[in-house]
Amino acid sequence: LLCALREAEIPHRAVFADTGWEAPETYEYLDTLRRVLGIVIDVVGYPGGFAARALVEGILPHGKTAWCTRELKVKPLRAYHERIAEECDTDTVSAVGIRAEESARRSSMVEWEYSREWGGYVWRPLIRWSVEDVLRAHHRHGVPVNPLYQLGHSRVGCAPCRNANKS
């Protein structure tokens, strides 16, 4: 997504929602992106991360109480957008680098929408991209592929995520 926005010369800010329980490779990859692309990546999150929020919730996330994405990612990112909108006196759009090929749920997503859950506009500029498109963009910008994908991960997110492929 960062490479695509750069190529299209679209002004943007990079922001990472840190759950506090990411794989070590994720933090290392963020540093790689900062270095290779020469960018700042702002970091937001719940104070104390996943462990602190789990204590507040009194339960670990599972199929019926998947509070983690909402509390550790959506709410901190929304607060970030609201702060930027106020500081810069402008509206913001959340650009998300997901692709339709990633899952059946994502295949039905549209490129642009107003999300009531998010409280603003969401743009998915890569929704129709293939893996090959993503790899070509990485190559054009000299950005290595996230090492977790090279290790066989089909998704990269919070290390103990209930949605992660455990194999």
C-alpha positions as a Python dict, from the first residue, in 0.01 Angstrom:
ca = {
    (1, 'L'): (0, 0, 0),
    (2, 'L'): (282, 239, 87),
    (3, 'C'): (443, 177, -252),
    (4, 'A'): (115, 224, -439),
    (5, 'L'): (38, 552, -262),
    (6, 'R'): (390, 674, -330),
    (7, 'E'): (366, 585, -701),
    (8, 'A'): (32, 765, -730),
    (9, 'E'): (182, 1066, -547),
    (10, 'I'): (-102, 1057, -294),
    (11, 'P'): (-14, 1237, 30),
    (12, 'H'): (-48, 998, 321),
    (13, 'R'): (69, 907, 668),
    (14, 'A'): (172, 558, 764),
    (15, 'V'): (35, 432, 1093),
    (16, 'F'): (69, 97, 1268),
    (17, 'A'): (-170, -28, 1535),
    (18, 'D'): (52, -218, 1779),
    (19, 'T'): (-124, -486, 1983),
    (20, 'G'): (187, -534, 2194),
    (21, 'W'): (188, -899, 2089),
    (22, 'E'): (321, -885, 1737),
    (23, 'A'): (580, -1128, 1609),
    (24, 'P'): (937, -995, 1647),
    (25, 'E'): (966, -1006, 1267),
    (26, 'T'): (681, -755, 1242),
    (27, 'Y'): (867, -493, 1443),
    (28, 'E'): (1185, -562, 1245),
    (29, 'Y'): (991, -525, 918),
    (30, 'L'): (853, -188, 1027),
    (31, 'D'): (1213, -75, 1078),
    (32, 'T'): (1299, -209, 732),
    (33, 'L'): (1014, -8, 578),
    (34, 'R'): (1124, 305, 762),
    (35, 'R'): (1481, 261, 638),
    (36, 'V'): (1416, 151, 278),
    (37, 'L'): (1134, 398, 207),
    (38, 'G'): (1270, 677, 426),
    (39, 'I'): (937, 724, 600),
    (40, 'V'): (795, 782, 944),
    (41, 'I'): (548, 521, 1066),
    (42, 'D'): (336, 648, 1352),
    (43, 'V'): (246, 387, 1614),
    (44, 'V'): (-81, 374, 1807),
    (45, 'G'): (-229, 121, 2043),
    (46, 'Y'): (-401, 49, 2369),
    (47, 'P'): (-180, 136, 2671),
    (48, 'G'): (-23, -191, 2782),
    (49, 'G'): (-138, -369, 2466),
    (50, 'F'): (-320, -698, 2442),
    (51, 'A'): (-233, -821, 2791),
    (52, 'A'): (-363, -505, 2960),
    (53, 'R'): (-684, -505, 2757),
    (54, 'A'): (-743, -876, 2824),
    (55, 'L'): (-737, -797, 3196),
    (56, 'V'): (-999, -524, 3142),
    (57, 'E'): (-1216, -756, 2931),
    (58, 'G'): (-1172, -1046, 3174),
    (59, 'I'): (-1168, -1293, 2886),
    (60, 'L'): (-948, -1384, 2594),
    (61, 'P'): (-1091, -1322, 2247),
    (62, 'H'): (-1280, -1609, 2084),
    (63, 'G'): (-1557, -1652, 1828),
    (64, 'K'): (-1823, -1477, 2035),
    (65, 'T'): (-1607, -1211, 2200),
    (66, 'A'): (-1358, -1094, 1940),
    (67, 'W'): (-1294, -763, 2113),
    (68, 'C'): (-927, -748, 2014),
    (69, 'T'): (-950, -591, 1666),
    (70, 'R'): (-1202, -331, 1784),
    (71, 'E'): (-1016, -236, 2102),
    (72, 'L'): (-652, -273, 1990),
    (73, 'K'): (-672, -158, 1629),
    (74, 'V'): (-997, 15, 1527),
    (75, 'K'): (-1037, 244, 1830),
    (76, 'P'): (-671, 358, 1846),
    (77, 'L'): (-663, 413, 1468),
    (78, 'R'): (-990, 605, 1478),
    (79, 'A'): (-854, 828, 1757),
    (80, 'Y'): (-542, 885, 1544),
    (81, 'H'): (-755, 989, 1245),
    (82, 'E'): (-960, 1224, 1461),
    (83, 'R'): (-643, 1385, 1601),
    (84, 'I'): (-495, 1432, 1252),
    (85, 'A'): (-824, 1572, 1118),
    (86, 'E'): (-836, 1825, 1402),
    (87, 'E'): (-468, 1921, 1383),
    (88, 'C'): (-473, 1963, 1005),
    (89, 'D'): (-833, 2088, 973),
    (90, 'T'): (-914, 1827, 711),
    (91, 'D'): (-1104, 1504, 661),
    (92, 'T'): (-913, 1177, 658),
    (93, 'V'): (-964, 850, 473),
    (94, 'S'): (-843, 517, 601),
    (95, 'A'): (-651, 347, 320),
    (96, 'V'): (-622, -25, 381),
    (97, 'G'): (-397, -262, 184),
    (98, 'I'): (-621, -568, 168),
    (99, 'R'): (-692, -770, -144),
    (100, 'A'): (-1004, -958, -256),
    (101, 'E'): (-803, -1278, -318),
    (102, 'E'): (-711, -1301, 51),
    (103, 'S'): (-1044, -1447, 167),
    (104, 'A'): (-1407, -1505, 76),
    (105, 'R'): (-1509, -1220, 309),
    (106, 'R'): (-1265, -978, 150),
    (107, 'S'): (-1371, -1079, -202),
    (108, 'S'): (-1708, -912, -141),
    (109, 'M'): (-1560, -583, -18),
    (110, 'V'): (-1582, -270, -227),
    (111, 'E'): (-1299, -29, -299),
    (112, 'W'): (-1468, 276, -137),
    (113, 'E'): (-1726, 289, 138),
    (114, 'Y'): (-1844, 490, 431),
    (115, 'S'): (-1815, 263, 732),
    (116, 'R'): (-2039, 329, 1031),
    (117, 'E'): (-1824, 97, 1242),
    (118, 'W'): (-1514, 292, 1143),
    (119, 'G'): (-1688, 630, 1152),
    (120, 'G'): (-1547, 746, 821),
    (121, 'Y'): (-1445, 656, 471),
    (122, 'V'): (-1242, 344, 399),
    (123, 'W'): (-1048, 307, 74),
    (124, 'R'): (-905, -26, -39),
    (125, 'P'): (-692, 68, -342),
    (126, 'L'): (-535, -279, -367),
    (127, 'I'): (-861, -473, -350),
    (128, 'R'): (-825, -598, -709),
    (129, 'W'): (-449, -656, -696),
    (130, 'S'): (-296, -1000, -730),
    (131, 'V'): (-2, -1130, -529),
    (132, 'E'): (208, -1070, -840),
    (133, 'D'): (100, -702, -846),
    (134, 'V'): (209, -667, -483),
    (135, 'L'): (544, -833, -547),
    (136, 'R'): (609, -611, -850),
    (137, 'A'): (541, -298, -641),
    (138, 'H'): (781, -423, -374),
    (139, 'H'): (1045, -485, -638),
    (140, 'R'): (1003, -141, -800),
    (141, 'H'): (1070, 23, -463),
    (142, 'G'): (1341, -212, -340),
    (143, 'V'): (1123, -326, -52),
    (144, 'P'): (1179, -685, 64),
    (145, 'V'): (879, -906, 125),
    (146, 'N'): (777, -940, 489),
    (147, 'P'): (979, -1238, 619),
    (148, 'L'): (669, -1389, 782),
    (149, 'Y'): (520, -1448, 437),
    (150, 'Q'): (844, -1610, 331),
    (151, 'L'): (806, -1844, 631),
    (152, 'G'): (467, -1955, 500),
    (153, 'H'): (227, -1728, 689),
    (154, 'S'): (-88, -1651, 491),
    (155, 'R'): (-166, -1349, 712),
    (156, 'V'): (43, -1123, 929),
    (157, 'G'): (-106, -983, 1247),
    (158, 'C'): (-100, -1023, 1620),
    (159, 'A'): (110, -1331, 1695),
    (160, 'P'): (-151, -1530, 1892),
    (161, 'C'): (-447, -1423, 1673),
    (162, 'R'): (-741, -1661, 1679),
    (163, 'N'): (-781, -1599, 1305),
    (164, 'A'): (-426, -1700, 1220),
    (165, 'N'): (-360, -2025, 1039),
    (166, 'K'): (-205, -2230, 1317),
    (167, 'S'): (-31, -2471, 1080),
}
